[in-house]
Amino acid sequence: MATDPARLTADLVRCPSVTPEEGGALALLESLLSGAGFRCVRVDRGGVANLLARWGEKGAVRSFGFNGHTDVVPVGDEDAWSVPPFAAEERDGVLYGRGATDMKSGVAAFAAAAVDFVQETPPGDGAILLAITGDEEGPAVDGTAALLDWMAAEGEAMSVCLVGEPTSRERLGDTVKIGRRGSLNAVFTVTGVQGHAAYPHRAKNPLPAMARLMDRLASAELDNGTEHFDPSTLAVVTIDTGNPATNVIPAACRATVNVRFNDRHTGESLSAWLRSEAAAVAETFGVGIDLRISVSGEAFLTPPGPFSDLVARAVEAETGVTPELSTSGGTSDARFVKDHCPVVEFGLVGKSMHQVDEHVPLPHIHSLKAIYARILRDFFA
Ligand SMILES: [Zn+2]
């Protein structure tokens, strides 16, 4: 009997798996997959639960990987929801609940497709691996990265990997992601000397220096885009002094910028640029500028080729939509997978993700399973 991906999605939504809680979600998948002949191993690390399931032999010549997450973001203001966020209520063919699009439906669709595929047309010499994490929405340090570390140590490999994140923009099938921009956060602290606003010559005001620095950064043109990427962007996201007084020049000021960058840059090259900008302003204004940088992910690209073609053809065959190969949006766990094998991302329309009343039309879950099933058939054909 075919595995119903909509029912599986609803069962997963009922597991309250807000990062890093497992919530019963991986246990549910483990019982489904082991029942279908998958060898399941829990790869838990640092308080995060992860599941690796493999059908077929370790080290198979052709191995297809799926990656996804069962953790979800918090519900926020529960009173603002028109349904209980973990009840998986269905109304007029639409399933509501936290994780309905991001991405319990994606996990359910690829798990259901994989289970049916190995039961109906088992790939003789092939393997299917499902690497499912309980922390993609949180720090993601012990999530997919832990799974991949463990897999490398154990000789578990994937020839290619499909991440089932919601990538579609307006219509199911309109967008396949073949890369992602990198992301970097930088926190600047400008330190001067506090003083009376009436005697500014006795103080050293950090604010004009900060204003100059933020203006320089925000108005810099990082690049004009590259073949597969939009231009890199820098956003000043906060400037704070916390100064409640009108007659005091504060001693320090802090600001944070977020940079989304394409493959013209690396975290390192941008860090060097930010440091030199800070140093130039510090010298001009005679203030101290401290800089802390964290790189959440480097830009990467799986160049269009056989794998992205296979995925795009399957999407078009099932939906009638020709997908755009895109690198837009935020980061995802594909940033870890890309170090191991070619990785492409495809999934549902993500409009309601992370929102109140997150929802998914049930027919979309069935279509997504059909697309994943076709991808498996074509890959092993
Ligand atoms: Zn997600």
Coordinates of C-alpha atoms and ligand atoms in Angstrom, one line a residue:
M1 CA 0.0 0.0 0.0
A2 CA 1.3 3.4 -0.9
T3 CA 2.6 5.6 2.0
D4 CA 0.4 8.6 2.5
P5 CA 2.7 11.7 2.7
A6 CA -0.1 14.0 3.9
R7 CA -1.0 11.7 6.8
L8 CA 2.7 11.4 7.6
T9 CA 3.0 15.2 7.6
A10 CA 0.1 15.5 10.0
D11 CA 1.6 12.9 12.3
L12 CA 4.9 14.9 12.3
V13 CA 3.2 18.2 12.9
R14 CA 1.7 16.7 16.0
C15 CA 5.2 16.1 17.4
P16 CA 6.1 19.4 19.2
S17 CA 9.7 19.5 17.9
V18 CA 10.7 23.1 18.5
T19 CA 14.5 23.2 18.2
P20 CA 16.2 21.4 19.9
E21 CA 13.3 19.2 21.1
E22 CA 13.0 15.9 19.2
G23 CA 9.4 15.8 20.1
G24 CA 8.9 12.2 18.8
A25 CA 9.4 13.2 15.2
L26 CA 12.5 11.3 14.5
A27 CA 11.2 8.3 16.4
L28 CA 8.2 8.3 14.2
L29 CA 10.3 8.4 11.0
E30 CA 12.6 5.7 12.4
S31 CA 9.8 3.3 12.9
L32 CA 8.4 3.9 9.4
L33 CA 11.8 3.6 7.7
S34 CA 13.0 0.6 9.7
G35 CA 9.7 -1.2 8.9
A36 CA 10.5 -0.7 5.2
G37 CA 14.0 -2.2 5.5
F38 CA 16.1 0.9 6.1
R39 CA 18.9 0.6 8.5
C40 CA 18.5 3.4 11.0
V41 CA 21.1 5.0 13.3
R42 CA 20.5 7.9 15.6
V43 CA 23.5 10.3 15.3
D44 CA 22.8 12.5 18.4
R45 CA 25.4 15.1 19.3
G46 CA 25.4 18.0 21.7
G47 CA 21.8 17.6 22.8
V48 CA 20.5 17.4 19.2
A49 CA 18.8 14.3 17.8
N50 CA 19.6 13.3 14.2
L51 CA 18.7 10.3 12.2
L52 CA 20.5 8.5 9.4
A53 CA 18.5 5.9 7.5
R54 CA 20.0 3.8 4.7
W55 CA 18.4 1.3 2.3
G56 CA 20.9 -0.8 0.4
E57 CA 24.6 -1.5 0.9
K58 CA 27.1 0.9 2.5
G59 CA 29.4 2.1 -0.2
A60 CA 27.0 1.4 -3.1
V61 CA 28.2 2.7 -6.4
R62 CA 25.1 4.9 -6.8
S63 CA 23.6 6.4 -3.7
F64 CA 20.9 9.0 -3.5
G65 CA 20.7 11.2 -0.5
F66 CA 17.8 13.2 0.9
N67 CA 18.4 15.8 3.6
G68 CA 15.9 17.6 5.7
H69 CA 14.9 18.7 9.2
T70 CA 12.1 17.9 11.6
D71 CA 12.8 20.7 14.1
V72 CA 10.6 23.8 13.8
V73 CA 10.8 27.5 14.9
P74 CA 8.8 28.5 18.0
V75 CA 5.1 29.3 17.5
G76 CA 5.4 32.9 18.7
D77 CA 2.2 34.4 19.9
E78 CA 0.0 31.3 20.2
D79 CA -3.2 33.4 20.6
A80 CA -2.6 34.9 17.2
W81 CA -3.0 31.4 15.6
S82 CA -6.5 30.5 14.5
V83 CA -5.7 26.8 15.1
P84 CA -3.6 25.1 17.8
P85 CA -0.1 25.0 16.2
F86 CA 0.6 21.4 16.9
A87 CA -2.8 19.9 16.2
A88 CA -2.4 19.4 12.5
E89 CA -5.9 20.6 11.8
E90 CA -7.2 20.2 8.3
R91 CA -9.6 22.7 6.7
D92 CA -10.8 22.7 3.1
G93 CA -7.9 20.5 2.0
V94 CA -5.3 22.6 3.7
L95 CA -3.2 21.3 6.6
Y96 CA -2.3 23.8 9.4
G97 CA 0.4 23.7 11.9
R98 CA 4.0 24.7 12.7
G99 CA 6.3 22.9 10.3
A100 CA 3.5 22.3 7.7
T101 CA 5.7 23.8 5.0
D102 CA 9.1 24.2 6.8
M103 CA 9.6 21.3 6.4
K104 CA 7.8 18.4 7.9
S105 CA 5.9 18.0 4.6
G106 CA 9.2 17.9 2.7
V107 CA 10.5 15.2 5.0
A108 CA 7.3 13.3 4.8
A109 CA 7.2 13.5 1.0
F110 CA 10.8 12.2 0.6
A111 CA 10.4 9.5 3.3
A112 CA 7.1 8.3 1.7
A113 CA 8.7 8.4 -1.8
A114 CA 11.7 6.4 -0.6
V115 CA 9.7 3.8 1.3
D116 CA 7.5 3.1 -1.7
F117 CA 10.4 3.1 -4.2
V118 CA 12.4 0.5 -2.4
Q119 CA 9.3 -1.7 -1.9
E120 CA 8.1 -1.4 -5.5
T121 CA 11.3 -1.2 -7.6
P122 CA 14.3 -1.7 -5.3
P123 CA 17.4 -0.4 -7.0
G124 CA 19.6 -3.5 -7.2
D125 CA 23.1 -2.1 -6.6
G126 CA 22.0 1.3 -5.3
A127 CA 21.4 2.9 -1.9
I128 CA 19.1 5.6 -0.6
L129 CA 20.2 7.6 2.4
L130 CA 18.0 9.9 4.4
A131 CA 19.9 12.3 6.6
I132 CA 17.4 14.0 8.8
T133 CA 18.3 16.5 11.6
G134 CA 16.6 17.9 14.6
D135 CA 18.5 21.2 14.4
E136 CA 18.4 23.2 11.3
E137 CA 16.5 26.2 12.7
G138 CA 18.8 26.6 15.7
P139 CA 22.6 26.9 15.9
A140 CA 22.8 24.0 13.4
V141 CA 26.2 23.1 14.9
D142 CA 25.2 19.5 15.9
G143 CA 22.6 18.9 13.2
T144 CA 23.4 18.1 9.6
A145 CA 27.1 18.9 10.2
A146 CA 27.1 16.1 12.9
L147 CA 25.4 13.7 10.5
L148 CA 28.0 14.4 7.8
D149 CA 30.9 14.1 10.2
W150 CA 29.6 10.8 11.3
M151 CA 28.9 9.6 7.8
A152 CA 32.5 10.5 6.7
A153 CA 34.0 8.6 9.6
E154 CA 31.8 5.6 8.9
G155 CA 32.3 5.5 5.1
E156 CA 28.7 6.4 4.4
A157 CA 28.6 8.4 1.2
M158 CA 26.0 10.0 -1.1
S159 CA 26.6 10.4 -4.8
V160 CA 24.2 13.3 -4.8
C161 CA 21.9 14.9 -2.3
L162 CA 18.6 16.6 -2.5
V163 CA 17.6 19.0 0.3
G164 CA 13.8 19.1 0.6
E165 CA 13.5 22.7 1.9
P166 CA 10.6 24.8 0.6
T167 CA 12.2 26.5 -2.4
S168 CA 9.2 27.3 -4.6
R169 CA 8.3 31.0 -4.8
E170 CA 4.8 31.3 -6.2
R171 CA 3.9 28.0 -7.7
L172 CA 5.0 24.5 -6.8
G173 CA 7.9 23.8 -9.2
D174 CA 9.0 27.3 -10.1
T175 CA 12.3 27.3 -8.3
V176 CA 15.1 24.8 -7.8
K177 CA 18.1 26.1 -5.8
I178 CA 21.6 25.2 -7.0
G179 CA 23.5 27.3 -4.5
R180 CA 23.2 29.8 -1.8
R181 CA 24.7 33.2 -0.9
G182 CA 27.0 33.3 2.0
S183 CA 26.1 35.2 5.2
L184 CA 28.2 37.2 7.6
N185 CA 27.4 39.2 10.7
A186 CA 29.7 41.9 12.0
V187 CA 29.3 43.8 15.3
F188 CA 31.2 47.1 15.6
T189 CA 31.9 48.8 18.9
V190 CA 33.2 52.4 18.6
T191 CA 34.7 53.7 21.9
G192 CA 35.3 57.3 22.6
V193 CA 35.3 59.3 25.9
Q194 CA 32.0 60.2 27.7
G195 CA 31.4 63.8 28.4
H196 CA 29.0 66.8 28.9
A197 CA 27.1 67.6 25.7
A198 CA 27.8 71.3 26.4
Y199 CA 31.6 70.7 26.4
P200 CA 32.1 68.3 23.4
H201 CA 35.8 69.3 23.2
R202 CA 36.3 67.5 26.5
A203 CA 34.7 64.3 25.3
K204 CA 35.3 62.1 22.3
N205 CA 32.0 61.3 20.7
P206 CA 31.8 57.8 19.1
L207 CA 28.6 58.6 17.2
P208 CA 29.9 60.6 14.3
A209 CA 32.6 58.0 13.7
M210 CA 29.9 55.3 13.8
A211 CA 27.7 57.3 11.4
R212 CA 30.5 57.7 9.0
L213 CA 31.5 54.1 9.1
M214 CA 28.0 52.8 8.6
D215 CA 27.4 55.2 5.7
R216 CA 30.6 54.0 4.1
L217 CA 29.7 50.4 4.5
A218 CA 26.1 50.8 3.4
S219 CA 26.9 52.8 0.3
A220 CA 29.7 50.5 -0.9
E221 CA 29.0 48.5 -4.0
L222 CA 30.2 45.0 -3.3
D223 CA 29.9 43.7 -6.8
N224 CA 27.5 43.7 -9.8
G225 CA 26.4 40.0 -9.4
T226 CA 28.0 37.0 -11.0
E227 CA 26.8 34.4 -13.6
H228 CA 24.5 32.6 -11.1
F229 CA 24.2 35.1 -8.3
D230 CA 22.6 38.5 -7.6
P231 CA 24.8 41.3 -6.4
S232 CA 26.0 41.0 -2.8
T233 CA 24.2 43.2 -0.2
L234 CA 25.1 44.7 3.1
A235 CA 22.4 45.8 5.6
V236 CA 23.0 47.8 8.7
V237 CA 20.6 46.1 11.1
T238 CA 21.0 48.0 14.3
I239 CA 22.9 51.0 15.7
D240 CA 22.7 51.4 19.5
T241 CA 23.9 53.7 22.2
G242 CA 21.3 53.1 24.8
N243 CA 21.7 56.7 25.8
P244 CA 18.6 58.2 27.5
A245 CA 20.2 61.6 28.3
T246 CA 20.2 64.7 26.1
N247 CA 23.2 66.3 27.9
V248 CA 25.6 63.4 27.8
I249 CA 27.9 62.3 25.0
P250 CA 28.1 58.5 25.4
A251 CA 31.3 56.6 25.7
A252 CA 30.5 53.9 23.2
C253 CA 28.2 52.9 20.4
R254 CA 27.5 49.5 18.9
A255 CA 26.2 48.6 15.4
T256 CA 25.6 45.3 13.6
V257 CA 25.7 44.7 9.9
N258 CA 24.6 41.6 7.9
V259 CA 26.3 40.8 4.6
R260 CA 24.7 38.4 2.1
F261 CA 27.4 37.6 -0.4
N262 CA 27.9 35.8 -3.7
D263 CA 30.8 33.7 -5.0
R264 CA 32.9 36.8 -5.7
H265 CA 33.7 36.9 -2.0
T266 CA 34.5 34.7 1.0
G267 CA 34.0 35.3 4.7
E268 CA 37.7 36.0 4.9
S269 CA 37.9 38.5 2.1
L270 CA 34.9 40.4 3.5
S271 CA 36.3 40.4 7.0
A272 CA 39.5 41.9 5.7
W273 CA 37.5 44.7 4.0
L274 CA 35.4 45.4 7.1
R275 CA 38.5 45.6 9.2
S276 CA 40.3 48.0 6.9
E277 CA 37.2 50.3 6.7
A278 CA 37.0 50.3 10.5
A279 CA 40.7 51.1 10.8
A280 CA 40.4 54.0 8.4
V281 CA 37.5 55.5 10.3
A282 CA 39.1 54.9 13.7
E283 CA 42.2 56.8 12.5
T284 CA 40.2 59.7 11.1
F285 CA 38.2 60.2 14.2
G286 CA 40.7 59.2 16.8
V287 CA 38.4 56.6 18.4
G288 CA 38.8 52.9 19.1
I289 CA 36.8 50.4 17.0
D290 CA 36.4 46.8 18.0
L291 CA 35.1 44.4 15.5
R292 CA 33.6 40.9 16.0
I293 CA 32.7 38.9 12.9
S294 CA 30.9 35.6 12.5
V295 CA 30.5 33.8 9.2
S296 CA 27.3 31.7 9.1
G297 CA 28.0 30.2 5.7
E298 CA 30.1 30.7 2.6
A299 CA 28.6 31.2 -0.8
F300 CA 28.4 28.0 -2.9
L301 CA 27.2 26.8 -6.2
T302 CA 26.5 23.4 -7.6
P303 CA 27.0 24.4 -11.3
P304 CA 24.1 23.4 -13.5
G305 CA 24.8 19.9 -14.7
P306 CA 23.4 16.3 -14.8
F307 CA 21.9 16.4 -11.3
S308 CA 20.2 19.8 -11.5
D309 CA 18.9 18.8 -15.0
L310 CA 17.5 15.5 -13.6
V311 CA 15.7 17.4 -10.8
A312 CA 14.4 20.1 -13.1
R313 CA 13.1 17.6 -15.6
A314 CA 11.2 15.6 -12.9
V315 CA 9.7 18.9 -11.6
E316 CA 8.6 19.9 -15.1
A317 CA 7.2 16.4 -15.9
E318 CA 5.1 16.4 -12.7
T319 CA 4.0 20.0 -12.5
G320 CA 4.2 21.4 -16.1
V321 CA 6.3 24.2 -14.7
T322 CA 9.9 24.9 -15.9
P323 CA 11.8 25.7 -12.8
E324 CA 14.3 28.5 -12.5
L325 CA 17.7 27.5 -11.2
S326 CA 18.2 30.0 -8.4
T327 CA 20.7 30.9 -5.7
S328 CA 18.5 33.4 -3.8
G329 CA 17.3 33.4 -0.3
G330 CA 18.8 32.7 3.1
T331 CA 21.2 29.9 4.1
S332 CA 20.2 26.2 4.5
D333 CA 21.9 23.0 5.5
A334 CA 23.0 22.6 1.8
R335 CA 25.9 24.7 2.9
F336 CA 27.2 21.7 4.8
V337 CA 26.3 19.1 2.3
K338 CA 28.1 20.9 -0.6
D339 CA 31.4 19.8 0.9
H340 CA 30.4 16.1 0.4
C341 CA 28.6 15.8 -2.9
P342 CA 26.6 17.8 -5.5
V343 CA 23.6 19.2 -3.7
V344 CA 20.3 20.7 -5.1
E345 CA 17.3 21.9 -3.2
F346 CA 13.7 21.6 -4.1
G347 CA 10.5 21.7 -2.2
L348 CA 7.1 23.4 -1.6
V349 CA 6.0 27.0 -1.8
G350 CA 7.5 28.5 1.3
K351 CA 5.3 31.6 1.7
S352 CA 3.8 30.8 5.1
M353 CA 7.0 29.4 6.7
H354 CA 7.9 30.7 10.1
Q355 CA 4.5 32.5 10.2
V356 CA 1.4 32.3 12.3
D357 CA -1.1 29.8 10.7
E358 CA 1.6 28.1 8.7
H359 CA -0.1 25.8 6.3
V360 CA 0.2 23.6 3.2
P361 CA -2.4 22.5 0.7
L362 CA -2.7 18.7 0.9
P363 CA -2.4 18.2 -2.9
H364 CA 1.0 19.9 -2.9
I365 CA 2.3 17.3 -0.5
H366 CA 1.1 14.5 -2.8
S367 CA 2.7 16.3 -5.8
L368 CA 6.0 16.8 -4.0
K369 CA 6.1 13.0 -3.2
A370 CA 5.4 12.3 -6.9
I371 CA 8.3 14.6 -7.9
Y372 CA 10.7 13.0 -5.4
A373 CA 9.6 9.5 -6.6
R374 CA 10.2 10.5 -10.2
I375 CA 13.7 11.8 -9.3
L376 CA 14.5 8.5 -7.6
R377 CA 13.2 6.5 -10.7
D378 CA 15.2 8.6 -13.1
F379 CA 18.3 8.6 -11.0
F380 CA 18.4 4.8 -10.7
A381 CA 17.1 4.2 -14.3
Ligands
ZN1 ZN 13.6 24.7 6.8

